[in-house]
mmCIF file with all atom_site columns, C-alpha atoms in Angstrom:
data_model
loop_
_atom_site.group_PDB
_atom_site.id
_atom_site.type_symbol
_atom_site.label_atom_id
_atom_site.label_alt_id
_atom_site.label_comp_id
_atom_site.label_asym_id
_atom_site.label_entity_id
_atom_site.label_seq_id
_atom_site.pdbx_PDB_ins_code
_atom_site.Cartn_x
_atom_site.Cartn_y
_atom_site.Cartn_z
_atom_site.occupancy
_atom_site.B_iso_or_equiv
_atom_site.pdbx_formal_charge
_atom_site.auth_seq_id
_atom_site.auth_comp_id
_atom_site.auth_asym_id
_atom_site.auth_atom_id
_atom_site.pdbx_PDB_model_num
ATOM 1   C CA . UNK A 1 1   ? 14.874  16.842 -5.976  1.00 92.00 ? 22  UNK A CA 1
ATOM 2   C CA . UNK A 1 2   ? 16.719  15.319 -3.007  1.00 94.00 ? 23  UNK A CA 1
ATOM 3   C CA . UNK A 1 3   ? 15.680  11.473 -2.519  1.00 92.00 ? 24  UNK A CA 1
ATOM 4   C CA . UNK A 1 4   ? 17.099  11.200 0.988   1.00 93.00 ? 25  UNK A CA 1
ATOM 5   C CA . UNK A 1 5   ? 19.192  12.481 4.101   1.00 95.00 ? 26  UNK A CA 1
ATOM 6   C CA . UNK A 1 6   ? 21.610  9.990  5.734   1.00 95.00 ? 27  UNK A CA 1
ATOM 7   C CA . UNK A 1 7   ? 23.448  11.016 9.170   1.00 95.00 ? 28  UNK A CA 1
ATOM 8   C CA . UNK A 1 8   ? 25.593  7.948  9.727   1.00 95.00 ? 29  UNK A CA 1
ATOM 9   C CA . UNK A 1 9   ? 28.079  7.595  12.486  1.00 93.00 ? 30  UNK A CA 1
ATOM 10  C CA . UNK A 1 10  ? 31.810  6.191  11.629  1.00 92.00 ? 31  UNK A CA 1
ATOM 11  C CA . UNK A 1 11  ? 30.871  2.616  12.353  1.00 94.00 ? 32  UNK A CA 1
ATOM 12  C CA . UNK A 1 12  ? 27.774  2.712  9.692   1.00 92.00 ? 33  UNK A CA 1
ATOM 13  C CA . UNK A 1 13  ? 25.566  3.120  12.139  1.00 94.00 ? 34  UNK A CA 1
ATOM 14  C CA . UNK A 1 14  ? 22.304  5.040  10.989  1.00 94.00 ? 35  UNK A CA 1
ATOM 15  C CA . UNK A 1 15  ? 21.943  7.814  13.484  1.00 93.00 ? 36  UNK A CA 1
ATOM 16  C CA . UNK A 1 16  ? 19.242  9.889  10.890  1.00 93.00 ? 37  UNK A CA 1
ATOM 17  C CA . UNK A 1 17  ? 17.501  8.636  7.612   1.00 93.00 ? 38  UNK A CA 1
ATOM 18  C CA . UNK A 1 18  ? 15.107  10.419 6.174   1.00 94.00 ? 39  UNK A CA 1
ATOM 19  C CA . UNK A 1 19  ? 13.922  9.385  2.181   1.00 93.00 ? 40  UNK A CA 1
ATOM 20  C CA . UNK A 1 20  ? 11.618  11.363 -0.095  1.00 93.00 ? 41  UNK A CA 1
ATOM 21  C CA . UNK A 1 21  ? 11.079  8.790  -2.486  1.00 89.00 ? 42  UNK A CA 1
ATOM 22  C CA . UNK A 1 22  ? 9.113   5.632  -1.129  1.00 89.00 ? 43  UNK A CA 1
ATOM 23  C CA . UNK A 1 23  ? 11.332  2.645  -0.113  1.00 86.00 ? 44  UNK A CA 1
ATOM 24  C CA . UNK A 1 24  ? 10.455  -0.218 1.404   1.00 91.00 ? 45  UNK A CA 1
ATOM 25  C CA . UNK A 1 25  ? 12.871  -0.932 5.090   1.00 92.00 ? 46  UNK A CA 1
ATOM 26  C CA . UNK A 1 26  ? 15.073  -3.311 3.285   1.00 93.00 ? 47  UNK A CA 1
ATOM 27  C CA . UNK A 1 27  ? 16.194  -1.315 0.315   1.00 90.00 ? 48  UNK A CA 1
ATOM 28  C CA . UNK A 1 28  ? 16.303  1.509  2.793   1.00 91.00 ? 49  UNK A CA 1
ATOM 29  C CA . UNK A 1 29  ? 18.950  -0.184 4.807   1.00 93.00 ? 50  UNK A CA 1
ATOM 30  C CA . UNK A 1 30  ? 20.361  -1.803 1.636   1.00 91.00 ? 51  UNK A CA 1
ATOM 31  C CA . UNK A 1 31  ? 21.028  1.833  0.181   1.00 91.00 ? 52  UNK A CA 1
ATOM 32  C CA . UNK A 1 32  ? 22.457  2.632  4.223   1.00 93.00 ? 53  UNK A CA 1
ATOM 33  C CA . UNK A 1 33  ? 24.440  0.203  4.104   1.00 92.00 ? 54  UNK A CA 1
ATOM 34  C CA . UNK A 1 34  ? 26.316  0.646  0.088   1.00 91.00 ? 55  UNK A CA 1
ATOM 35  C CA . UNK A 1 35  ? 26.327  4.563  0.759   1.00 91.00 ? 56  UNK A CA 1
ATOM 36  C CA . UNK A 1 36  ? 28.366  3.516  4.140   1.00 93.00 ? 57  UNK A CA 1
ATOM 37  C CA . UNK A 1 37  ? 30.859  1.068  2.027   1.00 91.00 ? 58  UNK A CA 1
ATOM 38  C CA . UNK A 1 38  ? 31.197  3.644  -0.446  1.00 89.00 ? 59  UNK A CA 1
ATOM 39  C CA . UNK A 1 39  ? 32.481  6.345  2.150   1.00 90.00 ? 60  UNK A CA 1
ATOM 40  C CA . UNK A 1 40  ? 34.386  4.007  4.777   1.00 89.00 ? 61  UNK A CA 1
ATOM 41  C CA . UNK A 1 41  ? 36.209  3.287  1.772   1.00 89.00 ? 62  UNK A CA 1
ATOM 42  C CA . UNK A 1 42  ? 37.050  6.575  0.668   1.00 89.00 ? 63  UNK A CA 1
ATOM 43  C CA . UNK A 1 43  ? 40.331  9.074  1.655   1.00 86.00 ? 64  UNK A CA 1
ATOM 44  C CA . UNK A 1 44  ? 40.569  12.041 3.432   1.00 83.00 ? 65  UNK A CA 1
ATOM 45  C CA . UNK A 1 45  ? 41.768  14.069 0.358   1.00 87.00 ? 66  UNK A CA 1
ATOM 46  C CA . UNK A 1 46  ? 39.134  13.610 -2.221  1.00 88.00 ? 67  UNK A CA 1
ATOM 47  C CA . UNK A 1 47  ? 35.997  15.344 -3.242  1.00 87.00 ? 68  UNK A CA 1
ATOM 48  C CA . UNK A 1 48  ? 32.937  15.502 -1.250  1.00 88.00 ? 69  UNK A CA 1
ATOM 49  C CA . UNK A 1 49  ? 31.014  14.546 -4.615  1.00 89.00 ? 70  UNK A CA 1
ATOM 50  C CA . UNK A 1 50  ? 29.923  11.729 -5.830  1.00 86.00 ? 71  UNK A CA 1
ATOM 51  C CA . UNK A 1 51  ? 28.728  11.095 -9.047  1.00 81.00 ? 72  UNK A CA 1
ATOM 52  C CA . UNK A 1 52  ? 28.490  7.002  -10.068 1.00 69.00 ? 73  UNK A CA 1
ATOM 53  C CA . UNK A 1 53  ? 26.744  5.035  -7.155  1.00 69.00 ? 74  UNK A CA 1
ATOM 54  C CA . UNK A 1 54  ? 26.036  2.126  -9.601  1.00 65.00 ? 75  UNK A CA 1
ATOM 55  C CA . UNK A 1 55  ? 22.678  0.718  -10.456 1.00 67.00 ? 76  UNK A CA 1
ATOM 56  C CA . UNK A 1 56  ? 21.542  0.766  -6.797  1.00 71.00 ? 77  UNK A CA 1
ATOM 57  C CA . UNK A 1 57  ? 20.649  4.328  -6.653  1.00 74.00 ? 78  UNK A CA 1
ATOM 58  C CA . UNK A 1 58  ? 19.737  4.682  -10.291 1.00 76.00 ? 79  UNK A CA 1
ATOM 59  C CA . UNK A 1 59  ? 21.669  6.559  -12.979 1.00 79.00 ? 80  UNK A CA 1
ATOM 60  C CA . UNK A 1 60  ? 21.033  10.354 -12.482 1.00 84.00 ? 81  UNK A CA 1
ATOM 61  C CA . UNK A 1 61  ? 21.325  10.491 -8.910  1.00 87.00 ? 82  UNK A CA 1
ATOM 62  C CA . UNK A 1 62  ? 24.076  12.122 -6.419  1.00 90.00 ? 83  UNK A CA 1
ATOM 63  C CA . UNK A 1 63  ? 25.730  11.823 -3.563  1.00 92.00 ? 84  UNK A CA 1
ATOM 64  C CA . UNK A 1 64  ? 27.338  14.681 -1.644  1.00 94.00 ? 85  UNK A CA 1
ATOM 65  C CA . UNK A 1 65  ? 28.472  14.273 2.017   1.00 94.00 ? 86  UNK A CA 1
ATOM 66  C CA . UNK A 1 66  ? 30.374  16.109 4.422   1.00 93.00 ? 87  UNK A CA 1
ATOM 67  C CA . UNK A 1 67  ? 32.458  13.878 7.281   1.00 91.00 ? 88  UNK A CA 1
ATOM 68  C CA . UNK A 1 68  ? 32.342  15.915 10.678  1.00 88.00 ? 89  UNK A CA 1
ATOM 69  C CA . UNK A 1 69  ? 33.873  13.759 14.036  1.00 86.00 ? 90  UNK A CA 1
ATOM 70  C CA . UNK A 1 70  ? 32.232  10.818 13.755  1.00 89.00 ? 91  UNK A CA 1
ATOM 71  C CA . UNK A 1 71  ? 29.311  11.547 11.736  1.00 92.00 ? 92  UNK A CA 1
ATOM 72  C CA . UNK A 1 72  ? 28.919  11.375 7.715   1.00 94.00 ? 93  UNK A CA 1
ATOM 73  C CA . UNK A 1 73  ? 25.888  13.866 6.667   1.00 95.00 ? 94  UNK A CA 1
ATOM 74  C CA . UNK A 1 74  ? 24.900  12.668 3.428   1.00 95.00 ? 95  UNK A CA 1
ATOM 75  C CA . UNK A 1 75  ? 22.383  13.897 0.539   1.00 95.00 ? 96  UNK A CA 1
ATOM 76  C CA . UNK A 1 76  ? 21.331  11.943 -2.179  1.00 93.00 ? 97  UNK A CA 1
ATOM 77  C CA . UNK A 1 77  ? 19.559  13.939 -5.019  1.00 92.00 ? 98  UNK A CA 1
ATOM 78  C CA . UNK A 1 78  ? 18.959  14.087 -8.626  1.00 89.00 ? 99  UNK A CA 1
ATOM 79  C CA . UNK A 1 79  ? 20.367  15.985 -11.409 1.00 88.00 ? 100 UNK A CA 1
ATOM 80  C CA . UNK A 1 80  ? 17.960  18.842 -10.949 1.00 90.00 ? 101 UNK A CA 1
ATOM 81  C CA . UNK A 1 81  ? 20.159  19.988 -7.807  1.00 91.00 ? 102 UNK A CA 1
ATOM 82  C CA . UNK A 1 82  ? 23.402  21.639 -7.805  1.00 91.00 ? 103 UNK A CA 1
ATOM 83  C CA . UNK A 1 83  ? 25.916  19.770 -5.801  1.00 92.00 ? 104 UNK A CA 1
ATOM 84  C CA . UNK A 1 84  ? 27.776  23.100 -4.655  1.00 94.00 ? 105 UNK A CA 1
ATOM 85  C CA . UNK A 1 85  ? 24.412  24.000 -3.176  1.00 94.00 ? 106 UNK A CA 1
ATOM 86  C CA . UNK A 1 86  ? 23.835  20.648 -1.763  1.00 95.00 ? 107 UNK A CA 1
ATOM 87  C CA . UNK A 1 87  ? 26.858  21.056 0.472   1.00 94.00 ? 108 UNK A CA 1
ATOM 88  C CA . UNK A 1 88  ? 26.241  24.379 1.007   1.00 95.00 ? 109 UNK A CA 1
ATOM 89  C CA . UNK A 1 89  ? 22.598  22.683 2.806   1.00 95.00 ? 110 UNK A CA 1
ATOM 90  C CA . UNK A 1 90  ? 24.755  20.529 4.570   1.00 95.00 ? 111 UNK A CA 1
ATOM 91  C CA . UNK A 1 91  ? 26.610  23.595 5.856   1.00 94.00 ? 112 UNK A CA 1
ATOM 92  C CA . UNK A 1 92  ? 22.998  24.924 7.018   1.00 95.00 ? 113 UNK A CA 1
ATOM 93  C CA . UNK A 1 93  ? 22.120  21.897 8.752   1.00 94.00 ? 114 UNK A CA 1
ATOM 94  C CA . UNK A 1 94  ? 25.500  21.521 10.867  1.00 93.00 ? 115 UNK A CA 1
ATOM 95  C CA . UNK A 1 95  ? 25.151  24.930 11.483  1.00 93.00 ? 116 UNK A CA 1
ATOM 96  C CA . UNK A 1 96  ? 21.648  24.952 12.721  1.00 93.00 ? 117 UNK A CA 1
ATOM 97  C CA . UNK A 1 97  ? 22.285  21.518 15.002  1.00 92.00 ? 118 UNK A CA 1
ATOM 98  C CA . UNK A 1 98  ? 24.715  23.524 16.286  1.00 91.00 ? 119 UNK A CA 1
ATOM 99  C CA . UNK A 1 99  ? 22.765  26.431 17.661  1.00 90.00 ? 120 UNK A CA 1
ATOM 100 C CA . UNK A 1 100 ? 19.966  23.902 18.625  1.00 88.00 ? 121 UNK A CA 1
ATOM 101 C CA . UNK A 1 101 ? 22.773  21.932 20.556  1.00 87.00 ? 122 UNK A CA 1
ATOM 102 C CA . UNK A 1 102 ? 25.521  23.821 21.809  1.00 83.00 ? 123 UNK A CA 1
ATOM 103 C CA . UNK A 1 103 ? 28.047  22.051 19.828  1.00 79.00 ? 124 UNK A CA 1
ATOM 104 C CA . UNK A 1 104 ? 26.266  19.318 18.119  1.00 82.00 ? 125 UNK A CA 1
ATOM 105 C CA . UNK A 1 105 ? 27.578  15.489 19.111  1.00 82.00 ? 126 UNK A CA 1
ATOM 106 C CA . UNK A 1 106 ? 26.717  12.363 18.568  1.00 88.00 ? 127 UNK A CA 1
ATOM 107 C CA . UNK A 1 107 ? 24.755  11.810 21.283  1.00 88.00 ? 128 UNK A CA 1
ATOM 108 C CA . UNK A 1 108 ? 22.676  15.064 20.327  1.00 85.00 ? 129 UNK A CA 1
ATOM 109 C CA . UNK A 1 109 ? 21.713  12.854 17.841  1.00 86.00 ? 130 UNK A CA 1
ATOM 110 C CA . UNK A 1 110 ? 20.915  9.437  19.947  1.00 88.00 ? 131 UNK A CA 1
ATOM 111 C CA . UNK A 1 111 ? 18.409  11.421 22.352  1.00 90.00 ? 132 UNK A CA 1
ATOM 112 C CA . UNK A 1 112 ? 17.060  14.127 20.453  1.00 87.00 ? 133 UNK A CA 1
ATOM 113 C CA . UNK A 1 113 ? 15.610  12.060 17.354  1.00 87.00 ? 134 UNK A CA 1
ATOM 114 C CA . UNK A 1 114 ? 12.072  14.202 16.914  1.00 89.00 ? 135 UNK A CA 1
ATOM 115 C CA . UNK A 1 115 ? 14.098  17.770 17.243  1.00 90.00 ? 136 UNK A CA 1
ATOM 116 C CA . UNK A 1 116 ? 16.197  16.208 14.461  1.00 91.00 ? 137 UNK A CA 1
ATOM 117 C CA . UNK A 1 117 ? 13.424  15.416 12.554  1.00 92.00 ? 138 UNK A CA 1
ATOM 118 C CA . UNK A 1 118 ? 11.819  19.223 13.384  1.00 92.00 ? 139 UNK A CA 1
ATOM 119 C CA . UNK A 1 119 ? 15.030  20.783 12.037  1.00 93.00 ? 140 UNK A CA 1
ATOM 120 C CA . UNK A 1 120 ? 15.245  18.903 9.374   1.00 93.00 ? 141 UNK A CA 1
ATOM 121 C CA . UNK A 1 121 ? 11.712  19.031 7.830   1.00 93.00 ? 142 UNK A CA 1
ATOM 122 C CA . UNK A 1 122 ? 12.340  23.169 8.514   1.00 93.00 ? 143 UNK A CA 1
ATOM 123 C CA . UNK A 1 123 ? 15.040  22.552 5.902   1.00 94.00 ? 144 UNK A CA 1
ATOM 124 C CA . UNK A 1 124 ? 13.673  20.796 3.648   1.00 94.00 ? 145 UNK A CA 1
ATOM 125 C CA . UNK A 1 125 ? 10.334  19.222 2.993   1.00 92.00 ? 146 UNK A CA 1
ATOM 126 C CA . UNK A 1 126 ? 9.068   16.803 0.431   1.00 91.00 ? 147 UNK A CA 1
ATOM 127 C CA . UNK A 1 127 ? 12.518  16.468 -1.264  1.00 91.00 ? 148 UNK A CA 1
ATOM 128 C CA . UNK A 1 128 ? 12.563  20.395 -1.622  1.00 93.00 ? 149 UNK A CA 1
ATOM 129 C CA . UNK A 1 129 ? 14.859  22.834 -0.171  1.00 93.00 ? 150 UNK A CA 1
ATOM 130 C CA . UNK A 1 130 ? 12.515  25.222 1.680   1.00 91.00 ? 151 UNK A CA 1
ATOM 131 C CA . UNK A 1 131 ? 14.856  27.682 4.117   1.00 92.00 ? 152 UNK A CA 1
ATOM 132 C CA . UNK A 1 132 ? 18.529  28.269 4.050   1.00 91.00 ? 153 UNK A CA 1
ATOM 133 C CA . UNK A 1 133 ? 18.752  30.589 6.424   1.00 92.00 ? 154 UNK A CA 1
ATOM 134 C CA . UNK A 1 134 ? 19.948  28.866 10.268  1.00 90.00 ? 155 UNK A CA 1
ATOM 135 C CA . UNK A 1 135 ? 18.869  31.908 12.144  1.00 92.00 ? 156 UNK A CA 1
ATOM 136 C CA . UNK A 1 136 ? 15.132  31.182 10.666  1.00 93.00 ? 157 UNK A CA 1
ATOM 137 C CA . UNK A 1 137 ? 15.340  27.662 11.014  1.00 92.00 ? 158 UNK A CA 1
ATOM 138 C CA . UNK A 1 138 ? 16.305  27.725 14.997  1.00 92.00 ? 159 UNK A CA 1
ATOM 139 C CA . UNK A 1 139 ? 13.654  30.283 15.164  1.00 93.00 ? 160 UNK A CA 1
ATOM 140 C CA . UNK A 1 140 ? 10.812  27.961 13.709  1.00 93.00 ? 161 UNK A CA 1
ATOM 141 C CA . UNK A 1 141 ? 12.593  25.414 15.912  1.00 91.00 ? 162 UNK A CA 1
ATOM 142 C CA . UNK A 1 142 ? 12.066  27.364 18.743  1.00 91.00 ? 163 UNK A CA 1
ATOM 143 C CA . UNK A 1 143 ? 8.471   28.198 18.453  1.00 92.00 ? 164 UNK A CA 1
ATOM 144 C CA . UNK A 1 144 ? 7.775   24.491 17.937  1.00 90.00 ? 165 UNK A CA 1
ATOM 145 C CA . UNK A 1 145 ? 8.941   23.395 20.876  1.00 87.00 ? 166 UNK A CA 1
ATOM 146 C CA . UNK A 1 146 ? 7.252   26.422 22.879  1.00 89.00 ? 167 UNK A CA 1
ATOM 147 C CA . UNK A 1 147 ? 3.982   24.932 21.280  1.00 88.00 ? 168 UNK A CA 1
ATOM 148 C CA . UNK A 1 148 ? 4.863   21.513 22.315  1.00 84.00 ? 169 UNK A CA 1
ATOM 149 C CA . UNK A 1 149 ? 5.168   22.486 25.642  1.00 84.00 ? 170 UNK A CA 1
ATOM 150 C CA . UNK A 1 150 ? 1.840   24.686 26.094  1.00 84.00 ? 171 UNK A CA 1
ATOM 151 C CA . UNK A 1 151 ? -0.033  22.175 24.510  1.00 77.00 ? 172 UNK A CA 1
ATOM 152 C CA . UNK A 1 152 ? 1.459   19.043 25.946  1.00 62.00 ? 173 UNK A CA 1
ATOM 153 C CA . UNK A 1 153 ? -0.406  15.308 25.530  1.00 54.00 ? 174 UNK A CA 1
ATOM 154 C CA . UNK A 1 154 ? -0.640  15.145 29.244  1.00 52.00 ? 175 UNK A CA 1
ATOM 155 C CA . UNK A 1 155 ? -2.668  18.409 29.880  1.00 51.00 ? 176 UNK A CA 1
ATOM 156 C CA . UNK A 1 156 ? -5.210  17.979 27.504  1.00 48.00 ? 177 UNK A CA 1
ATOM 157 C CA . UNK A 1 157 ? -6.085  14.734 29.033  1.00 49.00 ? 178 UNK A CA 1
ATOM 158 C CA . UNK A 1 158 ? -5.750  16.217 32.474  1.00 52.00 ? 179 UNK A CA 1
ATOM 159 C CA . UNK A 1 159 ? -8.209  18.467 31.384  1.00 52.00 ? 180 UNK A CA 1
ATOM 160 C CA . UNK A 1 160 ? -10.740 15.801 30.034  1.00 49.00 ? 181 UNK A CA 1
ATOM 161 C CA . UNK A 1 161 ? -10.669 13.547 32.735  1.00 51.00 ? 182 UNK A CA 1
ATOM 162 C CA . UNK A 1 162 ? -12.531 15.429 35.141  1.00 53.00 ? 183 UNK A CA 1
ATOM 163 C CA . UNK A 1 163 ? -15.504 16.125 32.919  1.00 51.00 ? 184 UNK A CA 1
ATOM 164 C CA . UNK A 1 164 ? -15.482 12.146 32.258  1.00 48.00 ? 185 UNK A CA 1
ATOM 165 C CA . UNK A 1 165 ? -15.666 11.519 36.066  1.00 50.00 ? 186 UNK A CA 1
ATOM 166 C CA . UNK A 1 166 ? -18.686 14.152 36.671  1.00 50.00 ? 187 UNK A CA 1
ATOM 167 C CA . UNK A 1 167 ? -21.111 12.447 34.668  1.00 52.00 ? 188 UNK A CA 1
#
């Protein structure tokens, strides 16, 4: 199962933090902030896997992350997922931001927080990996927001309002 899904700039900034397992806000940022230390401190030329996190994360789970510009994308799972397929996901998830973005940035990131969250829960839900597949994924995407916008907040109240003022 994968207990959470960290997109953290360069400077350990949280830009995306999504956990499956209930945390409370401190240990959230606690976890944030050791799973920053641990890569800020790490070279260029190792492995994208990492296996002993200490007692913080407990002892069977995982890290994999994948450093793009100025953006870590972490995963954190257990030993029921493979870690080959975990980067492979965070392959998927690049790869979808950037059909969603034009050449995801940073900044994608800042302003577009819910359509991060969209893309992401199209991924994976619950701590389960539910679609691989980009193309299917920026579909979904896609359809969401077309719903969004047909059935905005502010034309369903536009709607009521009138029938309030008749009475």
């Amino acid at each position: 199962m994968i207990k959470a899904v960290m997109v953290i700039n360069t400077f350990g900034k949280p830009r995306l933090s999504k956990f499956y397992e209930f945390q409370p806000v401190e240990k959230q940022q606690e976890l944030i902030r050791h799973v920053y230390a641990v890569l800020s401190n790490r070279p260029d030329n190792v492995s994208n896997f990492i296996r002993s996190l200490g007692a913080i994360f407990g002892p069977d789970t995982r890290l994999v992350y994948k450093h793009y510009a100025t953006l870590y994308f972490v995963f954190l799972f257990d030993n029921s997922e493979n870690e080959l397929a975990m980067l492979d996901l965070i392959q998927v998830f690049v790869e979808t931001l950037d059909k969603c973005f034009r050449s995801v940035c940073e900044l994608d990131v800042v302003f577009n927080y819910s359509k991060m969250h969209i893309i992401l829960d199209e991924i994976i839900l619950g701590g389960q990996v539910l679609e691989t597949d980009s193309v299917e994924v920026v579909r979904a995407v896609e359809e969401i927001s077309k719903l969004e916008s047909t059935t905005s907040a502010g034309t369903l109240i536009n709607k009521s309002i009138p029938s309030w003022w008749a009475r």
